[in-house]
Coordinates of C-alpha atoms in Angstrom, one line a residue:
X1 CA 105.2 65.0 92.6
X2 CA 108.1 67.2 90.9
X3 CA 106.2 66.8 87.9
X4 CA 103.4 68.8 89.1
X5 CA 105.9 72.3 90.6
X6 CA 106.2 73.7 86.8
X7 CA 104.5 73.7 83.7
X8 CA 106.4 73.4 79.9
X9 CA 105.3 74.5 76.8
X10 CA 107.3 73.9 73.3
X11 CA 107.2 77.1 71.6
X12 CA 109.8 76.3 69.1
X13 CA 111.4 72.9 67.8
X14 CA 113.7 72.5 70.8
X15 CA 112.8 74.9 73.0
X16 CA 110.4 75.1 75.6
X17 CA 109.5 77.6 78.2
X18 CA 108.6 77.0 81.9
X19 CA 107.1 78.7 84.9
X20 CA 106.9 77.7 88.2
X21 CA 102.9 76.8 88.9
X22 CA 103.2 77.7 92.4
X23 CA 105.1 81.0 92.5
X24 CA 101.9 83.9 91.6
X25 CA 103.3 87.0 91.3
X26 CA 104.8 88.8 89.0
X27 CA 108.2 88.2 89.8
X28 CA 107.5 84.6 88.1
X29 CA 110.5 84.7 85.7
X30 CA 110.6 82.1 82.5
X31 CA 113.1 79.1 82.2
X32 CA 113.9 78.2 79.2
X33 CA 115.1 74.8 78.1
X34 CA 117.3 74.7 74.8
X35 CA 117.9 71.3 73.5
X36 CA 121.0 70.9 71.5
X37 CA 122.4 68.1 69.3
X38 CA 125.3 67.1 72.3
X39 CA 124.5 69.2 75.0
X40 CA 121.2 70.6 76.7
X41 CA 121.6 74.4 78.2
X42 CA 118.6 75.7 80.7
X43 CA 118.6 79.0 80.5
X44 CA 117.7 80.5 84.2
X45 CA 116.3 78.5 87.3
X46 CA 113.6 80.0 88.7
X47 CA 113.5 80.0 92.5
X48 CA 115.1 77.2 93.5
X49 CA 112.4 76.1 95.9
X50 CA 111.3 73.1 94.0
X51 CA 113.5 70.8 92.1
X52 CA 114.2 71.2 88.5
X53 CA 116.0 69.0 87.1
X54 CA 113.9 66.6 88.5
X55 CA 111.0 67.9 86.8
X56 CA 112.7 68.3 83.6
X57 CA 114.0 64.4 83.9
X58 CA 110.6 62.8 85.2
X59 CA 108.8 64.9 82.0
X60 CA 111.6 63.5 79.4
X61 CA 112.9 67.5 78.4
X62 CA 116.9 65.9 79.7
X63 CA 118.4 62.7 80.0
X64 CA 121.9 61.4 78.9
X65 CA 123.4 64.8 77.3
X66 CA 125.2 67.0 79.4
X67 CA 123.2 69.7 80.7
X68 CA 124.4 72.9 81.7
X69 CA 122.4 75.8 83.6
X70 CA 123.4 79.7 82.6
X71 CA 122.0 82.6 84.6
X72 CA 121.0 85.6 82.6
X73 CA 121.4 87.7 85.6
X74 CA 121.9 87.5 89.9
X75 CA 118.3 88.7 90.6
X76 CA 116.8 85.7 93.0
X77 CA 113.6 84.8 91.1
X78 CA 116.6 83.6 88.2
X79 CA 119.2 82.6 90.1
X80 CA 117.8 80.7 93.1
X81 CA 118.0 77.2 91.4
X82 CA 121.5 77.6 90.3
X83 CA 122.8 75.2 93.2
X84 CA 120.5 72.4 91.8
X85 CA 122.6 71.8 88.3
X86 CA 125.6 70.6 88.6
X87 CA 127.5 72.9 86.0
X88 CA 126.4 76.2 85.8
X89 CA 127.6 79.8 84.4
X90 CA 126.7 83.4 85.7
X91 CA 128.7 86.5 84.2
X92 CA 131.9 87.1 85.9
X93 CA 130.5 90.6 87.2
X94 CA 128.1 88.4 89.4
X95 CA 130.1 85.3 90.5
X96 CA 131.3 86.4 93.1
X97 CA 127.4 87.4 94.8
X98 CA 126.8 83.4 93.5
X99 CA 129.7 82.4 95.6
X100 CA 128.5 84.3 98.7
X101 CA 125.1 83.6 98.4
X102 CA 124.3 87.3 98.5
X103 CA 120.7 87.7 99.1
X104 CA 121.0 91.9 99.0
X105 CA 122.7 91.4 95.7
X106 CA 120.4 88.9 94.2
X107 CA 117.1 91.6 95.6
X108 CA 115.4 88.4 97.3
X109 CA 112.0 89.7 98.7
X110 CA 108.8 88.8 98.4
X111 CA 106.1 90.7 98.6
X112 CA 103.4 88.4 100.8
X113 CA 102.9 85.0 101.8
X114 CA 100.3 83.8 99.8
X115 CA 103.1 84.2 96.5
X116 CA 103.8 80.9 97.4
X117 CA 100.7 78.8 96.6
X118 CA 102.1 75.2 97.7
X119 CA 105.0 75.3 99.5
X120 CA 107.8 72.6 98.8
X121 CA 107.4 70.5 102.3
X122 CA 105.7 70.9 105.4
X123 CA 106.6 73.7 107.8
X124 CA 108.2 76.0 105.1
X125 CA 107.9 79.4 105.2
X126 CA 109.1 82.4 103.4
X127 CA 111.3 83.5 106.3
X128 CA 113.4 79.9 105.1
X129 CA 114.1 81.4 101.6
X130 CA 117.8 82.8 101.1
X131 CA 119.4 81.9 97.3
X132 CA 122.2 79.7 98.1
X133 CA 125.7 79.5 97.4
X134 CA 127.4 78.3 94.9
X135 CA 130.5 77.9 92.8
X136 CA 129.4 78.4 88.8
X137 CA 131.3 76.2 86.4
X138 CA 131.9 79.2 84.0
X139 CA 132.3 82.8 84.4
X140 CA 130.9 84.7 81.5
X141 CA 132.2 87.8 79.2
X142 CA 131.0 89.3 75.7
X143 CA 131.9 86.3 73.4
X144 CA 131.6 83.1 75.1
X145 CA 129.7 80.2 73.2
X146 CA 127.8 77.7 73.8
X147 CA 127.6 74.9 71.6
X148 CA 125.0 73.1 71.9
X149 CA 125.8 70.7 68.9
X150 CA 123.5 72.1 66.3
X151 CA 123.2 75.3 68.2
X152 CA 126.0 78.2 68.7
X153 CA 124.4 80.8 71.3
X154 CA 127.1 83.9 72.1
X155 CA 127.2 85.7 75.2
X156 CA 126.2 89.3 74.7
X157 CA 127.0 91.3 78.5
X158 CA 124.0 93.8 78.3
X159 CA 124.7 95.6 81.7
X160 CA 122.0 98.3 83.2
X161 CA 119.5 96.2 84.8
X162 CA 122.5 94.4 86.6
X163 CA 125.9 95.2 86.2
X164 CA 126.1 91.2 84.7
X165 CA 123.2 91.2 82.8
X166 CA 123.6 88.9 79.6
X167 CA 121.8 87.6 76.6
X168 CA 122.2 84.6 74.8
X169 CA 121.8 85.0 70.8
X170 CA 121.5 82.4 68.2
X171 CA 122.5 84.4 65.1
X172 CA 121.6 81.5 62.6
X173 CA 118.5 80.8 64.2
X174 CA 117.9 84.5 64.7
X175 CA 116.7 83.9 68.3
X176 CA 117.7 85.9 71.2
X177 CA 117.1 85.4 75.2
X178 CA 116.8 88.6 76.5
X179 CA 116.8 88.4 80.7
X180 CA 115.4 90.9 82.0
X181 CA 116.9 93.6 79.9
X182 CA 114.0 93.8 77.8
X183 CA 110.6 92.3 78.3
X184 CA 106.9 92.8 77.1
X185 CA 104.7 94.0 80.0
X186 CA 105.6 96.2 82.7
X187 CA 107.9 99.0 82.6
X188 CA 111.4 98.0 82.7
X189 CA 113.4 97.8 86.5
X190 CA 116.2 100.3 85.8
X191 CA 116.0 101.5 90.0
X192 CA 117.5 98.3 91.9
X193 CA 120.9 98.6 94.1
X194 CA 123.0 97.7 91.3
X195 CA 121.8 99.1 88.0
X196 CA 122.7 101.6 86.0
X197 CA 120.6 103.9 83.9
X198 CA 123.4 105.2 81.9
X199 CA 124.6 101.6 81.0
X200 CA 120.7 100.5 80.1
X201 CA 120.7 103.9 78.3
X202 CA 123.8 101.8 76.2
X203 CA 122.5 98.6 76.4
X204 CA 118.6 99.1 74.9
X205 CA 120.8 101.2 72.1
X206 CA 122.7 98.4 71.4
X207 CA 119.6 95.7 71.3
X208 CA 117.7 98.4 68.9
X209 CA 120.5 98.4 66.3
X210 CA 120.5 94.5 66.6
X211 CA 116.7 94.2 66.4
X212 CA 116.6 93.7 62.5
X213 CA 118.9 90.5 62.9
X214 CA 116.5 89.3 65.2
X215 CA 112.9 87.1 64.0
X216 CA 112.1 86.4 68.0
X217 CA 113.0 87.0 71.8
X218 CA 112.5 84.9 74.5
X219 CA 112.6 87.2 77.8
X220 CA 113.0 86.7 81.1
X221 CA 109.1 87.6 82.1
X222 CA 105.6 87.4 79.7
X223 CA 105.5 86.2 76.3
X224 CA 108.3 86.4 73.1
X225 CA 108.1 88.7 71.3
X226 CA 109.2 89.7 67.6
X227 CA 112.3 91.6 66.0
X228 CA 109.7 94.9 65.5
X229 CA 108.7 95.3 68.8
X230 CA 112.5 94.6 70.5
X231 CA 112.7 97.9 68.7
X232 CA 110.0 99.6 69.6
X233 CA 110.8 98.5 73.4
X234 CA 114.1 99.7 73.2
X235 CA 113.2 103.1 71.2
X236 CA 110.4 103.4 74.1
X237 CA 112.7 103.0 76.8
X238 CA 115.9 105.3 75.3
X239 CA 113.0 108.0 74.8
X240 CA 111.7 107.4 78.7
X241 CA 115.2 107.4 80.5
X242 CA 116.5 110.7 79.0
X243 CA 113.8 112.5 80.6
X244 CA 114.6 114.6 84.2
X245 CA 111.4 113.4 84.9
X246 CA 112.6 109.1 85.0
X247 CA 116.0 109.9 86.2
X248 CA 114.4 111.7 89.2
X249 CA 112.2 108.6 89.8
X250 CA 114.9 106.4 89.0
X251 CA 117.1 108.2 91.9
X252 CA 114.3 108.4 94.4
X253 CA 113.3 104.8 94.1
X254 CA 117.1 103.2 93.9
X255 CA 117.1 105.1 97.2
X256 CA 114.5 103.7 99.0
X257 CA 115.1 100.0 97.5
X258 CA 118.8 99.8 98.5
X259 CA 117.3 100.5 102.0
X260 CA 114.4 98.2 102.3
X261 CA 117.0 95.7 100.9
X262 CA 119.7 96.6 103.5
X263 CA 117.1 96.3 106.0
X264 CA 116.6 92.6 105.3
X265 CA 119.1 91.2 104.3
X266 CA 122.4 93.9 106.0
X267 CA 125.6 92.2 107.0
X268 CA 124.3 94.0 110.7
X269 CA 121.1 91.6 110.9
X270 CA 123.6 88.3 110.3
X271 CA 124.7 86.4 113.0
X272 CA 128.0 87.2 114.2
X273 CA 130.7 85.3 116.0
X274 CA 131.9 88.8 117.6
X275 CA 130.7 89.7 121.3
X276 CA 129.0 93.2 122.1
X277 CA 131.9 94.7 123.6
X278 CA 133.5 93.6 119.6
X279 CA 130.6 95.3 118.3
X280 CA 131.0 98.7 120.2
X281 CA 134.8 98.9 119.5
X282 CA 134.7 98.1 116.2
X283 CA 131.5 101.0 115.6
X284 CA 134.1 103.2 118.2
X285 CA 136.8 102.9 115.6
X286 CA 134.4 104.0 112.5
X287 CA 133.0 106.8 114.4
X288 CA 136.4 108.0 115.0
X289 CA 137.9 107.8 111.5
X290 CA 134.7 109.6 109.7
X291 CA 135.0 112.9 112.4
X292 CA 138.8 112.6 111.7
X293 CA 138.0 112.7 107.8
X294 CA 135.5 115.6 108.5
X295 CA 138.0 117.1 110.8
X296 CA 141.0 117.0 107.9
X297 CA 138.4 118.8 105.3
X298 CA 137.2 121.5 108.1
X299 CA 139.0 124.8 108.7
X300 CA 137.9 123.9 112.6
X301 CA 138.6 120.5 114.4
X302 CA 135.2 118.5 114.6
X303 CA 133.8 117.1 118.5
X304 CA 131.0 115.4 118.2
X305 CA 128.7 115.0 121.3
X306 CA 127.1 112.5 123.6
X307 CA 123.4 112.7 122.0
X308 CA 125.3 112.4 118.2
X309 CA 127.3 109.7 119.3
X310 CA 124.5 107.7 120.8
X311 CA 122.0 108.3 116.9
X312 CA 125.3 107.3 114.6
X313 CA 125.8 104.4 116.9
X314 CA 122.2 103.3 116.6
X315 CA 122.1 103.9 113.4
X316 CA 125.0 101.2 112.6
X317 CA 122.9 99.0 114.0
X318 CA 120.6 99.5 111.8
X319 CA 117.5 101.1 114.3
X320 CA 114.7 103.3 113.9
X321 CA 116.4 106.5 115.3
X322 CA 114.4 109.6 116.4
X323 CA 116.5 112.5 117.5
X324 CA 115.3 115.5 119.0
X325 CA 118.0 118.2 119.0
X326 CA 117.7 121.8 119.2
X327 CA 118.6 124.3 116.7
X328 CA 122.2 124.6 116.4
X329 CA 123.2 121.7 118.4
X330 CA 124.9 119.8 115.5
X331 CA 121.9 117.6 113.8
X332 CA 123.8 117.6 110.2
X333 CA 126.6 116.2 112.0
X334 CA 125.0 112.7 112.3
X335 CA 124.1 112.3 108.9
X336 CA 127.3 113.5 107.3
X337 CA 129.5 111.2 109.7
X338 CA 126.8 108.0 108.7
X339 CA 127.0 109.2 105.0
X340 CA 131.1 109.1 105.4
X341 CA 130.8 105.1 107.4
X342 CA 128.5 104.0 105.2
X343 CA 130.8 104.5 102.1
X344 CA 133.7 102.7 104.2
X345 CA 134.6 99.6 102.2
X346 CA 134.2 97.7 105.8
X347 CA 130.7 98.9 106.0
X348 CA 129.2 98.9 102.4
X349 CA 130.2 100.1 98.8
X350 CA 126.5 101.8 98.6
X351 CA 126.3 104.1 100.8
X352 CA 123.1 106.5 100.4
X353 CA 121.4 109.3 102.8
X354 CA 118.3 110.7 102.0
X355 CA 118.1 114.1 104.1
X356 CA 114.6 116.1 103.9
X357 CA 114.5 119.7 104.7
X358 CA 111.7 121.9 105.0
X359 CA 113.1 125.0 103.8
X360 CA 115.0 125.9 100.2
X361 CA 117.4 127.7 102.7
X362 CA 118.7 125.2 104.8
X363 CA 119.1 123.0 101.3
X364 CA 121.4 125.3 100.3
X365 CA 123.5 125.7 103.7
X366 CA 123.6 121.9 104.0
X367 CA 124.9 121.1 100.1
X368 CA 127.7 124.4 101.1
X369 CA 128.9 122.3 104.1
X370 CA 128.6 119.0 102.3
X371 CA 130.9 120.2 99.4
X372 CA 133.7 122.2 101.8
X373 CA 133.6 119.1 103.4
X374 CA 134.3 116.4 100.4
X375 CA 130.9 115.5 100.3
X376 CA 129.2 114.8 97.0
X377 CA 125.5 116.4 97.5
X378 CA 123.2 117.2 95.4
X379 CA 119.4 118.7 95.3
X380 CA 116.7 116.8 94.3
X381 CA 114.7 119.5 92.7
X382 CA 117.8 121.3 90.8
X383 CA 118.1 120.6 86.8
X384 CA 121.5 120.4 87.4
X385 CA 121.4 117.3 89.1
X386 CA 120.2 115.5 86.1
X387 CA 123.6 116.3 84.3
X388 CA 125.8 115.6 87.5
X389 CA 124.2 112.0 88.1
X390 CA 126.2 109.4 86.0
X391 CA 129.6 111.2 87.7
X392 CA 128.5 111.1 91.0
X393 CA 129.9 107.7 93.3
X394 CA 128.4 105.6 95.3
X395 CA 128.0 107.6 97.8
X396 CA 125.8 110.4 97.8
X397 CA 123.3 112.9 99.7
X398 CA 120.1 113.5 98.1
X399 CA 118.5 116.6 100.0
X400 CA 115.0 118.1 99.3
X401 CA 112.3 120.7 100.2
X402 CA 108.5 120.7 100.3
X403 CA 108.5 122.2 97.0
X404 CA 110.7 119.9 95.3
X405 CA 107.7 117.0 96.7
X406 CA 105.0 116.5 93.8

């Protein structure tokens, strides 16, 4: 029945291309199969929810060569199957998410049931799916080879749509496996928890100037493509990114991804071997080194009250909080003391508050206190933003007015 889970086309002497039949979305990555003189290299896995290497064995695409799996970056829809070959690589900037089985890392969601057509047994559901740890065989940089025999692909670490992005280029064939840096369809996913505009910025540079060397791409999503329009993909995207405009949308949706992602898959919704009274303690001790922080940068000691104390605490546990304080009672207190947790190497390294004011006025108070106090803050509708962006950390308050909204 594995035979049936995937379809495989040849589109090139040696190399075939396969898609998971049962996976209908748009999400549905490509898997490519190299097939080398000594050695057989699968270039990303697919999901991971049916087997592989069993369908690649029962069609006759692998047998007694080694075989070797690579990842071309974390994202799930690439690197669920990983666990399924025994040898596999992943860039060294996304081992360690492999190792953990990181499923806010490796963006697993799906957007509706019906994705899945044929699920792999009886009684799964999507609520079963988490990408699975493993330890990868080989940690990638810029340089590595593989030799395939009769094929030499080199490692090129194209970070922006992952900080471990790579592709995999055969420079006497002239052939190059893209990922998802670069792709033929929709626009490109530069807005994830972990990319980086700037570094795509680099990146799609980088693949332009190489474009001439190359006759054909195999991406990570839709059909190869040619040398010409790698270039024009990169030129279009370079041309796109430097715009206010797509850094603005870029900001706003890395915003709201990072939370729909924390939401499902936080350290906070885990089970945890620690009791409540663990719990409350441990938020207690948080709580109390952000207001000394704030305290330390404020020409006035900080007390926070009851009410506050009860929203930051809810809000650590990751709850729907509606607060309804009065004017002057210390509502900017709640957010600056969760911005302050939330970039607390115990809590997260992405820590990001959206705040949403309804007048220009109380924008300007708010990024006042937010810089006296060491907090980087900037203004979703000020030019200056745009300039301040690939500075700012990780942690970061975005605030905005009605008329910054259009």
């Amino acid at each position: 029945m594995a035979d049936q889970m995937f379809t495989a086309e040849e589109v090139q002497e040696g190399i075939y291309m396969i898609r998971e039949r049962y996976y209908e979305s748009s999400n549905r990555a490509n898997i490519w199969l190299i097939q080398g003189s000594t050695m057989d290299l699968v270039v990303d896995t697919g999901l991971g929810i049916w087997h592989l290497p069993s369908f690649l064995k029962e069609r006759g695409l692998i047998g007694e060569k080694p075989v070797q799996a690579v990842a071309s970056h974390v994202h799930f829809d690439h690197s669920g199957g990983l666990h399924q070959f025994e040898k596999f690589a992943i860039h060294q900037l996304e081992a360690e998410a492999i190792r953990k089985g990181d499923n806010f890392q490796t963006v697993t969601i799906f957007f509706g049931s019906g994705e899945i057509t044929r699920p792999p047994h009886e009684g799964w559901s999507l609520s079963d799916y988490k990408v699975r740890s493993a330890e990868p065989f080989a940690v990638l940089e810029e340089g590595y080879i593989f030799d395939l025999g009769n094929r030499r692909l080199r490692v090129l670490h194209l970070p922006g749509h992952t900080p471990g992005s790579v592709g995999l280029l055969d420079e006497e064939a002239k052939v190059l496996f893209s990922g998802d840096v670069v792709y033929d369809t929709l626009a490109l996913i530069d807005w994830v928890p972990h990319s980086d505009l700037s570094a795509y910025i680099d990146t799609c540079r980088r693949l332009r100037n190489l474009s001439s060397e190359v006759d054909i791409v195999f991406p990570g999503h839709a059909d190869p493509f040619d040398g010409n329009r790698l270039h024009f993909l990169t030129s279009e995207f370079i041309e796109k990114a430097s715009t206010c405009r797509h850094k603005l949308f870029t900001v706003v949706m890395k915003c709201l991804s990072t939370m729909i992602l924390k939401a499902k898959h936080s350290a906070f919704t885990q089970p945890s071997q620690h009791s409540e009274s663990d719990y409350i303690a441990g938020s207690a001790s948080l709580l109390h080194k952000a207001i000394s922080f704030l305290s330390s940068k404020s020409s006035r000691e900080i007390h926070h009250k009851k009410e506050q104390d009860i929203a930051i605490k809810s809000l650590l546990k990751e709850k729907d909080v509606l607060a309804v304080l009065p004017t002057g009672f210390g509502k900017s207190l709640v957010f600056q003391v969760f911005a302050i947790i939330t970039s607390m190497d115990s809590v997260s390294s992405n820590g990001c508050v959206l705040v949403i004011c309804p007048l220009k006025s109380i924008i300007r108070d708010q990024i006042e206190e937010a810089d006296s106090l060491g907090l980087n803050a900037v203004e979703l509708e000020s030019p200056d933003m745009f300039e301040n962006l690939p500075r700012l950390p990780d942690i970061y308050c975005i605030c905005f007015g009605r008329s910054g909204v259009r």
